[in-house]
PDB file of C-alpha atoms and ligand atoms in Angstrom:
ATOM      1  CA  MET A1444       0.000   0.000   0.000  1.00 42.00           C
ATOM      2  CA  LYS A1445       1.254   3.392  -0.906  1.00 44.00           C
ATOM      3  CA  GLU A1446       0.527   5.839   1.837  1.00 45.00           C
ATOM      4  CA  ASN A1447       1.620   9.027   0.221  1.00 44.00           C
ATOM      5  CA  ALA A1448      -1.074   8.869  -2.434  1.00 51.00           C
ATOM      6  CA  SER A1449      -3.932   8.693  -0.013  1.00 49.00           C
ATOM      7  CA  GLY A1450      -3.701  12.191   1.424  1.00 61.00           C
ATOM      8  CA  GLU A1451      -6.938  12.989   3.172  1.00 81.00           C
ATOM      9  CA  ARG A1452      -8.872  10.157   1.655  1.00 88.00           C
ATOM     10  CA  LYS A1453     -10.448   7.660   3.929  1.00 89.00           C
ATOM     11  CA  THR A1454      -8.839   4.266   3.682  1.00 90.00           C
ATOM     12  CA  GLN A1455     -12.055   2.273   3.974  1.00 89.00           C
ATOM     13  CA  CYS A1456     -14.936   2.646   1.581  1.00 89.00           C
ATOM     14  CA  SER A1457     -18.280   2.806   3.329  1.00 85.00           C
ATOM     15  CA  ASP A1458     -20.181   1.108   0.536  1.00 86.00           C
ATOM     16  CA  GLU A1459     -17.730  -0.470  -1.833  1.00 87.00           C
ATOM     17  CA  SER A1460     -20.239  -2.464  -3.834  1.00 86.00           C
ATOM     18  CA  LYS A1461     -22.426   0.537  -4.653  1.00 86.00           C
ATOM     19  CA  CYS A1462     -19.467   2.829  -5.230  1.00 88.00           C
ATOM     20  CA  PHE A1463     -17.666   0.460  -7.562  1.00 89.00           C
ATOM     21  CA  GLU A1464     -20.790  -0.237  -9.548  1.00 87.00           C
ATOM     22  CA  LEU A1465     -21.269   3.487  -9.948  1.00 87.00           C
ATOM     23  CA  LEU A1466     -17.650   4.099 -10.918  1.00 90.00           C
ATOM     24  CA  GLU A1467     -17.775   1.355 -13.518  1.00 90.00           C
ATOM     25  CA  SER A1468     -20.965   2.764 -15.025  1.00 89.00           C
ATOM     26  CA  ILE A1469     -19.377   6.175 -15.235  1.00 90.00           C
ATOM     27  CA  LEU A1470     -16.307   4.754 -16.948  1.00 92.00           C
ATOM     28  CA  ASP A1471     -18.542   2.947 -19.406  1.00 92.00           C
ATOM     29  CA  GLY A1472     -20.096   6.272 -20.317  1.00 89.00           C
ATOM     30  CA  GLU A1473     -23.457   5.473 -18.806  1.00 88.00           C
ATOM     31  CA  MET A1474     -23.808   8.505 -16.551  1.00 80.00           C
ATOM     32  CA  ILE A1475     -22.607  11.377 -18.598  1.00 72.00           C
ATOM     33  CA  ASP A1476     -24.439  14.202 -16.813  1.00 74.00           C
ATOM     34  CA  SER A1477     -24.954  13.112 -13.252  1.00 75.00           C
ATOM     35  CA  GLY A1478     -21.721  11.187 -13.031  1.00 74.00           C
ATOM     36  CA  LYS A1479     -19.119  13.904 -12.963  1.00 79.00           C
ATOM     37  CA  GLU A1480     -19.870  15.410  -9.597  1.00 83.00           C
ATOM     38  CA  VAL A1481     -20.306  12.120  -7.823  1.00 82.00           C
ATOM     39  CA  LEU A1482     -17.077  10.978  -9.317  1.00 85.00           C
ATOM     40  CA  LYS A1483     -15.140  14.023  -8.206  1.00 87.00           C
ATOM     41  CA  GLU A1484     -16.366  13.607  -4.687  1.00 86.00           C
ATOM     42  CA  LYS A1485     -15.592   9.903  -4.492  1.00 86.00           C
ATOM     43  CA  LEU A1486     -12.135  10.244  -5.931  1.00 90.00           C
ATOM     44  CA  ALA A1487     -11.277  13.068  -3.577  1.00 92.00           C
ATOM     45  CA  LYS A1488     -12.527  11.397  -0.460  1.00 92.00           C
ATOM     46  CA  CYS A1489     -12.109   7.669  -0.728  1.00 93.00           C
ATOM     47  CA  GLN A1490      -8.868   5.800  -1.358  1.00 92.00           C
ATOM     48  CA  PRO A1491     -10.414   2.438  -2.370  1.00 91.00           C
ATOM     49  CA  CYS A1492     -12.656   4.261  -4.847  1.00 92.00           C
ATOM     50  CA  PHE A1493      -9.678   6.225  -6.130  1.00 93.00           C
ATOM     51  CA  GLU A1494      -7.635   3.087  -6.734  1.00 92.00           C
ATOM     52  CA  HIS A1495     -10.496   1.133  -8.207  1.00 92.00           C
ATOM     53  CA  TYR A1496     -11.310   3.917 -10.612  1.00 93.00           C
ATOM     54  CA  HIS A1497      -7.764   4.200 -11.887  1.00 94.00           C
ATOM     55  CA  LEU A1498      -7.332   0.481 -12.282  1.00 94.00           C
ATOM     56  CA  GLU A1499     -10.619   0.157 -14.151  1.00 94.00           C
ATOM     57  CA  GLN A1500      -9.702   3.090 -16.325  1.00 94.00           C
ATOM     58  CA  ALA A1501      -6.310   1.587 -17.127  1.00 94.00           C
ATOM     59  CA  ILE A1502      -7.949  -1.706 -18.090  1.00 93.00           C
ATOM     60  CA  ARG A1503     -10.336   0.037 -20.452  1.00 94.00           C
ATOM     61  CA  ASP A1504      -7.535   2.086 -21.957  1.00 93.00           C
ATOM     62  CA  VAL A1505      -5.286  -0.849 -22.716  1.00 93.00           C
ATOM     63  CA  LEU A1506      -8.173  -2.837 -24.124  1.00 93.00           C
ATOM     64  CA  LYS A1507      -9.046  -0.007 -26.430  1.00 91.00           C
ATOM     65  CA  THR A1508      -5.536   0.862 -27.502  1.00 90.00           C
ATOM     66  CA  LYS A1509      -3.635  -2.418 -27.385  1.00 88.00           C
ATOM     67  CA  CYS A1510      -6.058  -5.030 -28.653  1.00 86.00           C
ATOM     68  CA  THR A1511      -5.139  -4.400 -32.212  1.00 78.00           C
ATOM     69  CA  LYS A1512      -7.620  -5.166 -34.882  1.00 80.00           C
ATOM     70  CA  GLN A1513      -7.177  -8.141 -37.105  1.00 82.00           C
ATOM     71  CA  ALA A1514      -6.630  -7.007 -40.669  1.00 88.00           C
ATOM     72  CA  VAL A1515      -9.686  -7.682 -42.771  1.00 92.00           C
ATOM     73  CA  PRO A1516      -8.934  -9.905 -45.762  1.00 92.00           C
ATOM     74  CA  THR A1517      -8.965  -7.669 -48.815  1.00 89.00           C
ATOM     75  CA  GLU A1518     -11.203  -9.910 -50.867  1.00 94.00           C
ATOM     76  CA  LEU A1519     -13.941 -10.107 -48.246  1.00 96.00           C
ATOM     77  CA  ALA A1520     -15.819  -6.941 -49.170  1.00 95.00           C
ATOM     78  CA  ASP A1521     -15.688  -7.803 -52.880  1.00 94.00           C
ATOM     79  CA  SER A1522     -16.872 -11.299 -52.267  1.00 95.00           C
ATOM     80  CA  ILE A1523     -19.811 -10.017 -50.232  1.00 96.00           C
ATOM     81  CA  ARG A1524     -20.742  -7.513 -52.925  1.00 94.00           C
ATOM     82  CA  LYS A1525     -20.573 -10.221 -55.560  1.00 94.00           C
ATOM     83  CA  GLN A1526     -22.901 -12.482 -53.610  1.00 93.00           C
ATOM     84  CA  ILE A1527     -25.352  -9.660 -53.017  1.00 92.00           C
ATOM     85  CA  GLN A1528     -25.315  -8.978 -56.738  1.00 89.00           C
ATOM     86  CA  ASP A1529     -26.350 -12.588 -57.301  1.00 87.00           C
ATOM     87  CA  ILE A1530     -29.383 -12.431 -55.048  1.00 82.00           C
ATOM     88  CA  LYS A1531     -30.585  -9.017 -56.208  1.00 77.00           C
TER      89      LYS A1531
ATOM     90  CA  MET B1237     -36.977  -5.922 -34.096  1.00 47.00           C
ATOM     91  CA  SER B1238     -40.631  -5.011 -34.136  1.00 49.00           C
ATOM     92  CA  GLU B1239     -43.271  -6.886 -36.038  1.00 49.00           C
ATOM     93  CA  VAL B1240     -44.640  -3.720 -37.551  1.00 54.00           C
ATOM     94  CA  GLN B1241     -44.905  -3.916 -41.282  1.00 56.00           C
ATOM     95  CA  ARG B1242     -42.535  -1.389 -42.713  1.00 59.00           C
ATOM     96  CA  ARG B1243     -42.604   0.031 -46.138  1.00 70.00           C
ATOM     97  CA  LYS B1244     -40.354  -1.730 -48.519  1.00 88.00           C
ATOM     98  CA  TYR B1245     -37.200  -0.073 -49.693  1.00 93.00           C
ATOM     99  CA  SER B1246     -36.653   0.438 -53.392  1.00 93.00           C
ATOM    100  CA  GLN B1247     -33.651  -1.204 -54.997  1.00 93.00           C
ATOM    101  CA  GLU B1248     -31.871   2.118 -54.974  1.00 93.00           C
ATOM    102  CA  GLU B1249     -32.566   2.667 -51.295  1.00 94.00           C
ATOM    103  CA  LYS B1250     -31.393  -0.828 -50.497  1.00 94.00           C
ATOM    104  CA  ASN B1251     -28.111  -0.208 -52.254  1.00 93.00           C
ATOM    105  CA  ALA B1252     -27.677   3.078 -50.453  1.00 94.00           C
ATOM    106  CA  ILE B1253     -28.318   1.536 -47.048  1.00 95.00           C
ATOM    107  CA  PHE B1254     -26.107  -1.420 -47.751  1.00 95.00           C
ATOM    108  CA  ASP B1255     -23.163   0.603 -48.998  1.00 94.00           C
ATOM    109  CA  GLY B1256     -23.634   3.611 -46.765  1.00 95.00           C
ATOM    110  CA  GLU B1257     -24.709   2.072 -43.473  1.00 96.00           C
ATOM    111  CA  PHE B1258     -23.731  -1.590 -43.507  1.00 97.00           C
ATOM    112  CA  MET B1259     -20.441  -1.945 -45.333  1.00 96.00           C
ATOM    113  CA  PRO B1260     -18.541   0.688 -43.309  1.00 95.00           C
ATOM    114  CA  HIS B1261     -18.714  -1.678 -40.321  1.00 96.00           C
ATOM    115  CA  ILE B1262     -16.937  -4.547 -42.027  1.00 96.00           C
ATOM    116  CA  ASP B1263     -13.719  -4.052 -40.017  1.00 95.00           C
ATOM    117  CA  SER B1264     -15.488  -4.202 -36.686  1.00 95.00           C
ATOM    118  CA  MET B1265     -17.613  -7.118 -37.820  1.00 96.00           C
ATOM    119  CA  TYR B1266     -14.594  -9.098 -38.951  1.00 97.00           C
ATOM    120  CA  ASN B1267     -12.828  -8.430 -35.690  1.00 95.00           C
ATOM    121  CA  PHE B1268     -15.809  -9.521 -33.693  1.00 96.00           C
ATOM    122  CA  GLY B1269     -16.019 -12.685 -35.784  1.00 95.00           C
ATOM    123  CA  TYR B1270     -12.336 -13.335 -35.389  1.00 95.00           C
ATOM    124  CA  ARG B1271     -12.356 -12.852 -31.637  1.00 94.00           C
ATOM    125  CA  LEU B1272     -15.297 -15.211 -31.349  1.00 94.00           C
ATOM    126  CA  THR B1273     -13.863 -17.980 -33.494  1.00 93.00           C
ATOM    127  CA  PHE B1274     -10.077 -17.398 -33.519  1.00 92.00           C
ATOM    128  CA  ASP B1275     -10.079 -18.530 -37.106  1.00 92.00           C
ATOM    129  CA  GLU B1276      -9.770 -16.375 -40.208  1.00 93.00           C
ATOM    130  CA  ASP B1277     -11.917 -18.552 -42.427  1.00 94.00           C
ATOM    131  CA  ASP B1278     -14.646 -18.922 -39.838  1.00 93.00           C
ATOM    132  CA  ALA B1279     -14.587 -15.194 -39.227  1.00 95.00           C
ATOM    133  CA  LYS B1280     -14.904 -14.568 -42.963  1.00 96.00           C
ATOM    134  CA  ASP B1281     -17.833 -16.981 -43.213  1.00 95.00           C
ATOM    135  CA  LEU B1282     -19.571 -15.367 -40.278  1.00 95.00           C
ATOM    136  CA  VAL B1283     -19.186 -11.880 -41.678  1.00 97.00           C
ATOM    137  CA  GLN B1284     -20.248 -12.922 -45.147  1.00 96.00           C
ATOM    138  CA  ASP B1285     -23.233 -14.748 -43.777  1.00 95.00           C
ATOM    139  CA  THR B1286     -24.171 -11.744 -41.668  1.00 97.00           C
ATOM    140  CA  TYR B1287     -24.084  -9.392 -44.629  1.00 97.00           C
ATOM    141  CA  LEU B1288     -26.154 -11.716 -46.766  1.00 96.00           C
ATOM    142  CA  LYS B1289     -28.758 -11.964 -44.027  1.00 96.00           C
ATOM    143  CA  ALA B1290     -28.642  -8.229 -43.516  1.00 96.00           C
ATOM    144  CA  TYR B1291     -29.396  -7.733 -47.176  1.00 96.00           C
ATOM    145  CA  ARG B1292     -32.120 -10.326 -47.217  1.00 94.00           C
ATOM    146  CA  PHE B1293     -33.856  -8.755 -44.222  1.00 94.00           C
ATOM    147  CA  ILE B1294     -33.042  -5.192 -45.084  1.00 95.00           C
ATOM    148  CA  ASN B1295     -36.727  -4.210 -44.934  1.00 94.00           C
ATOM    149  CA  SER B1296     -36.748  -4.892 -41.230  1.00 93.00           C
ATOM    150  CA  PHE B1297     -33.901  -2.442 -40.718  1.00 95.00           C
ATOM    151  CA  GLU B1298     -35.150   0.987 -39.855  1.00 92.00           C
ATOM    152  CA  GLN B1299     -33.071   3.624 -41.553  1.00 88.00           C
ATOM    153  CA  GLY B1300     -31.443   6.031 -39.160  1.00 87.00           C
ATOM    154  CA  THR B1301     -31.267   3.498 -36.349  1.00 92.00           C
ATOM    155  CA  ASN B1302     -28.021   1.947 -35.241  1.00 95.00           C
ATOM    156  CA  ALA B1303     -26.881  -0.205 -38.153  1.00 97.00           C
ATOM    157  CA  LYS B1304     -23.767  -1.386 -36.359  1.00 97.00           C
ATOM    158  CA  ALA B1305     -25.737  -2.761 -33.412  1.00 97.00           C
ATOM    159  CA  TRP B1306     -28.208  -4.372 -35.795  1.00 97.00           C
ATOM    160  CA  LEU B1307     -25.400  -6.103 -37.705  1.00 98.00           C
ATOM    161  CA  PHE B1308     -23.633  -7.214 -34.547  1.00 98.00           C
ATOM    162  CA  ARG B1309     -26.843  -8.810 -33.329  1.00 97.00           C
ATOM    163  CA  ILE B1310     -27.148 -10.793 -36.552  1.00 97.00           C
ATOM    164  CA  LEU B1311     -23.532 -11.903 -36.349  1.00 97.00           C
ATOM    165  CA  LYS B1312     -23.860 -12.949 -32.741  1.00 96.00           C
ATOM    166  CA  ASN B1313     -26.986 -14.976 -33.533  1.00 94.00           C
ATOM    167  CA  SER B1314     -25.295 -16.631 -36.497  1.00 93.00           C
ATOM    168  CA  PHE B1315     -22.405 -17.526 -34.281  1.00 93.00           C
ATOM    169  CA  ILE B1316     -24.617 -19.127 -31.663  1.00 90.00           C
ATOM    170  CA  ASN B1317     -27.067 -20.834 -33.991  1.00 87.00           C
ATOM    171  CA  GLU B1318     -24.899 -21.978 -36.827  1.00 78.00           C
ATOM    172  CA  TYR B1319     -21.229 -21.719 -36.222  1.00 73.00           C
ATOM    173  CA  ARG B1320     -21.243 -23.348 -32.819  1.00 70.00           C
ATOM    174  CA  LYS B1321     -23.333 -26.235 -34.074  1.00 69.00           C
ATOM    175  CA  LYS B1322     -21.230 -27.109 -37.056  1.00 66.00           C
ATOM    176  CA  SER B1323     -17.914 -26.252 -35.515  1.00 58.00           C
ATOM    177  CA  LYS B1324     -15.578 -29.183 -35.297  1.00 52.00           C
ATOM    178  CA  GLN B1325     -14.046 -27.766 -32.219  1.00 50.00           C
ATOM    179  CA  PRO B1326     -16.721 -25.993 -30.250  1.00 50.00           C
ATOM    180  CA  THR B1327     -15.427 -23.212 -28.073  1.00 50.00           C
ATOM    181  CA  LYS B1328     -15.503 -25.554 -25.115  1.00 48.00           C
ATOM    182  CA  VAL B1329     -18.685 -25.515 -23.114  1.00 47.00           C
ATOM    183  CA  ASP B1330     -18.345 -21.933 -22.082  1.00 50.00           C
ATOM    184  CA  TYR B1331     -22.040 -21.339 -21.716  1.00 50.00           C
ATOM    185  CA  GLN B1332     -22.505 -24.089 -19.218  1.00 45.00           C
ATOM    186  CA  GLU B1333     -19.568 -22.868 -17.269  1.00 46.00           C
ATOM    187  CA  VAL B1334     -20.998 -19.403 -17.279  1.00 49.00           C
ATOM    188  CA  GLU B1335     -24.477 -20.442 -16.271  1.00 46.00           C
ATOM    189  CA  THR B1336     -23.599 -22.689 -13.418  1.00 43.00           C
ATOM    190  CA  TYR B1337     -20.940 -20.418 -12.148  1.00 49.00           C
ATOM    191  CA  TYR B1338     -22.567 -17.070 -12.449  1.00 50.00           C
ATOM    192  CA  ASN B1339     -26.243 -17.431 -12.691  1.00 46.00           C
ATOM    193  CA  SER B1340     -27.364 -14.361 -10.890  1.00 53.00           C
ATOM    194  CA  ASP B1341     -27.492 -10.692 -11.708  1.00 57.00           C
ATOM    195  CA  ASP B1342     -26.765  -9.734  -8.148  1.00 61.00           C
ATOM    196  CA  VAL B1343     -23.103  -9.126  -8.074  1.00 66.00           C
ATOM    197  CA  HIS B1344     -21.374  -7.759  -5.143  1.00 71.00           C
ATOM    198  CA  TYR B1345     -19.064  -5.262  -6.741  1.00 74.00           C
ATOM    199  CA  GLN B1346     -15.687  -5.588  -5.259  1.00 71.00           C
ATOM    200  CA  SER B1347     -12.078  -5.347  -6.047  1.00 69.00           C
ATOM    201  CA  THR B1348     -10.802  -8.851  -6.598  1.00 65.00           C
ATOM    202  CA  SER B1349      -7.172  -8.250  -7.220  1.00 69.00           C
ATOM    203  CA  ASP B1350      -4.130  -6.353  -6.079  1.00 79.00           C
ATOM    204  CA  LEU B1351      -3.403  -5.448  -9.640  1.00 86.00           C
ATOM    205  CA  ARG B1352      -2.220  -1.878  -9.954  1.00 87.00           C
ATOM    206  CA  ALA B1353      -3.116   0.585 -12.663  1.00 89.00           C
ATOM    207  CA  GLU B1354       0.600   1.183 -13.291  1.00 88.00           C
ATOM    208  CA  SER B1355       1.261  -2.497 -14.037  1.00 87.00           C
ATOM    209  CA  VAL B1356      -1.671  -2.606 -16.420  1.00 88.00           C
ATOM    210  CA  LYS B1357      -0.366   0.398 -18.316  1.00 87.00           C
ATOM    211  CA  ASP B1358       2.980  -1.312 -18.789  1.00 86.00           C
ATOM    212  CA  MET B1359       1.512  -4.385 -20.384  1.00 86.00           C
ATOM    213  CA  LEU B1360       2.055  -5.283 -23.965  1.00 84.00           C
ATOM    214  CA  GLY B1361      -0.680  -5.665 -26.524  1.00 84.00           C
ATOM    215  CA  ASP B1362      -0.084  -9.415 -26.710  1.00 87.00           C
ATOM    216  CA  GLU B1363      -0.627  -9.863 -23.017  1.00 90.00           C
ATOM    217  CA  ILE B1364      -3.856  -7.916 -23.070  1.00 92.00           C
ATOM    218  CA  SER B1365      -5.054  -9.688 -26.158  1.00 92.00           C
ATOM    219  CA  ASN B1366      -4.181 -13.130 -24.796  1.00 92.00           C
ATOM    220  CA  ALA B1367      -5.921 -12.383 -21.527  1.00 94.00           C
ATOM    221  CA  LEU B1368      -9.041 -11.288 -23.371  1.00 95.00           C
ATOM    222  CA  ASN B1369      -8.955 -14.304 -25.671  1.00 94.00           C
ATOM    223  CA  SER B1370      -8.679 -16.668 -22.736  1.00 94.00           C
ATOM    224  CA  LEU B1371     -12.046 -15.608 -21.305  1.00 95.00           C
ATOM    225  CA  ALA B1372     -15.174 -17.700 -21.857  1.00 93.00           C
ATOM    226  CA  VAL B1373     -17.055 -16.500 -24.908  1.00 93.00           C
ATOM    227  CA  ASP B1374     -19.840 -14.738 -23.002  1.00 93.00           C
ATOM    228  CA  PHE B1375     -17.390 -12.719 -20.992  1.00 95.00           C
ATOM    229  CA  ARG B1376     -15.156 -12.056 -23.966  1.00 96.00           C
ATOM    230  CA  THR B1377     -18.157 -10.843 -25.915  1.00 97.00           C
ATOM    231  CA  VAL B1378     -19.269  -8.162 -23.461  1.00 97.00           C
ATOM    232  CA  ILE B1379     -15.758  -6.778 -23.232  1.00 97.00           C
ATOM    233  CA  ILE B1380     -15.403  -6.666 -27.002  1.00 96.00           C
ATOM    234  CA  LEU B1381     -18.744  -4.918 -27.370  1.00 97.00           C
ATOM    235  CA  CYS B1382     -18.154  -2.422 -24.596  1.00 96.00           C
ATOM    236  CA  ASP B1383     -14.460  -1.640 -24.641  1.00 95.00           C
ATOM    237  CA  LEU B1384     -13.357  -2.396 -28.166  1.00 94.00           C
ATOM    238  CA  GLU B1385     -16.500  -1.311 -29.991  1.00 95.00           C
ATOM    239  CA  GLY B1386     -17.922   1.269 -27.616  1.00 94.00           C
ATOM    240  CA  PHE B1387     -21.506   0.051 -27.460  1.00 96.00           C
ATOM    241  CA  THR B1388     -23.708   1.332 -24.629  1.00 96.00           C
ATOM    242  CA  TYR B1389     -25.287  -1.018 -22.092  1.00 95.00           C
ATOM    243  CA  GLU B1390     -28.604  -0.551 -23.828  1.00 95.00           C
ATOM    244  CA  GLU B1391     -27.200  -1.448 -27.231  1.00 97.00           C
ATOM    245  CA  MET B1392     -25.437  -4.456 -25.746  1.00 97.00           C
ATOM    246  CA  ALA B1393     -28.687  -5.602 -24.152  1.00 96.00           C
ATOM    247  CA  LYS B1394     -30.307  -5.548 -27.577  1.00 96.00           C
ATOM    248  CA  ILE B1395     -27.423  -7.246 -29.337  1.00 97.00           C
ATOM    249  CA  LEU B1396     -27.240 -10.024 -26.763  1.00 96.00           C
ATOM    250  CA  ASP B1397     -30.953 -10.293 -25.964  1.00 94.00           C
ATOM    251  CA  ILE B1398     -30.368  -9.965 -22.251  1.00 94.00           C
ATOM    252  CA  PRO B1399     -31.556  -7.382 -19.699  1.00 94.00           C
ATOM    253  CA  ILE B1400     -29.376  -4.361 -18.970  1.00 93.00           C
ATOM    254  CA  GLY B1401     -28.798  -5.602 -15.427  1.00 91.00           C
ATOM    255  CA  THR B1402     -27.267  -8.749 -16.838  1.00 92.00           C
ATOM    256  CA  VAL B1403     -25.066  -6.724 -19.195  1.00 94.00           C
ATOM    257  CA  ARG B1404     -23.815  -4.747 -16.240  1.00 91.00           C
ATOM    258  CA  SER B1405     -23.107  -7.718 -14.019  1.00 90.00           C
ATOM    259  CA  ARG B1406     -21.573  -9.795 -16.798  1.00 93.00           C
ATOM    260  CA  LEU B1407     -19.259  -6.948 -17.692  1.00 93.00           C
ATOM    261  CA  HIS B1408     -18.175  -6.554 -14.118  1.00 90.00           C
ATOM    262  CA  ARG B1409     -17.421 -10.255 -13.826  1.00 91.00           C
ATOM    263  CA  ALA B1410     -15.684 -10.294 -17.172  1.00 94.00           C
ATOM    264  CA  ARG B1411     -13.370  -7.505 -16.121  1.00 92.00           C
ATOM    265  CA  ASN B1412     -12.658  -9.200 -12.818  1.00 90.00           C
ATOM    266  CA  LEU B1413     -11.681 -12.373 -14.638  1.00 92.00           C
ATOM    267  CA  LEU B1414      -9.545 -10.324 -16.981  1.00 93.00           C
ATOM    268  CA  LYS B1415      -7.840  -8.699 -14.033  1.00 92.00           C
ATOM    269  CA  GLU B1416      -7.048 -12.089 -12.565  1.00 91.00           C
ATOM    270  CA  LYS B1417      -5.343 -13.095 -15.805  1.00 91.00           C
ATOM    271  CA  LEU B1418      -3.475  -9.828 -16.016  1.00 91.00           C
ATOM    272  CA  GLN B1419      -2.379 -10.137 -12.456  1.00 89.00           C
ATOM    273  CA  GLY B1420      -0.911 -13.520 -13.284  1.00 88.00           C
ATOM    274  CA  TYR B1421       1.097 -11.919 -16.096  1.00 84.00           C
ATOM    275  CA  ALA B1422       2.092  -9.026 -13.877  1.00 81.00           C
ATOM    276  CA  GLN B1423       3.448 -11.369 -11.259  1.00 81.00           C
ATOM    277  CA  ASN B1424       5.436 -13.295 -13.825  1.00 80.00           C
ATOM    278  CA  MET B1425       6.939 -10.130 -15.183  1.00 71.00           C
ATOM    279  CA  GLY B1426       7.605  -8.667 -11.771  1.00 67.00           C
ATOM    280  CA  TYR B1427       5.452  -5.682 -12.656  1.00 55.00           C
ATOM    281  CA  ASN B1428       3.663  -5.270  -9.409  1.00 47.00           C
ATOM    282  CA  THR B1429       6.635  -4.987  -7.188  1.00 49.00           C
ATOM    283  CA  ASP B1430       7.121  -1.387  -6.249  1.00 50.00           C
ATOM    284  CA  VAL B1431      10.558  -0.719  -7.622  1.00 47.00           C
ATOM    285  CA  ASP B1432      11.877   2.671  -8.441  1.00 45.00           C
ATOM    286  CA  GLU B1433      13.859   2.466 -11.584  1.00 43.00           C
ATOM    287  CA  GLU B1434      14.620   5.391 -13.689  1.00 38.00           C
TER     288      GLU B1434
HETATM  289 ZN1  LIG C 306     -15.585   4.625  -1.755  1.00 66.05          ZN
END
């Protein structure tokens, strides 16, 4: 446990299950308007929430940026168009 | 999809929808197919099949609605109904595993690992990709839809034909499983030891 990062945050979350569910929804873009304030408050005041949020965010970031897309075979689009042409 | 009888599209309109709204998603569709099957030919078949169905049922697509979600739903159904049946090597019995293991929507949200954000950021694409690929297909699917493709919970609920609550809980479990895998990698690489190296 890093102690320096915690500052004034409480070290125990009072309702981890609810908080984490909320944080994950916010990260998934589900609470665009109401989420920001709640988030600010949680991150400022609660160390477990703070850590959970950053871990979850890191996971989403690496998934998005590092799971590279498989190159689509070049002939696939043509082959689809050809088959559509046949059933038109 | 509603049962309401829609007007039929003209040939011209069909072409416009197909080229303008369906074909642009071919990359995402192929990737979804590939991450479901881990096989280029199977992925190609799935995508091709999906587009043919999409064309055949184009009258039930409402223009202006989310074409990508509509296509993903068709692909997912093709995968479940056809690919998994004929597949020589079915993707294990993931579904059973999922159902017996995690049959409830009531998840207690909790942190299940000591994994640190810093270690995750240091991971290589291969490690992330392998961890994702190692998840059971239901879990892999929600992560692909949410994190790689950016669908909302509501769109995912429609694509997967499950309630939003189930989307939410399945995603949470999927990410926890992913974290367990990543933590395994992190330990092997010595990532999560707090060393100061410059
Ligand atoms: Zn908290």
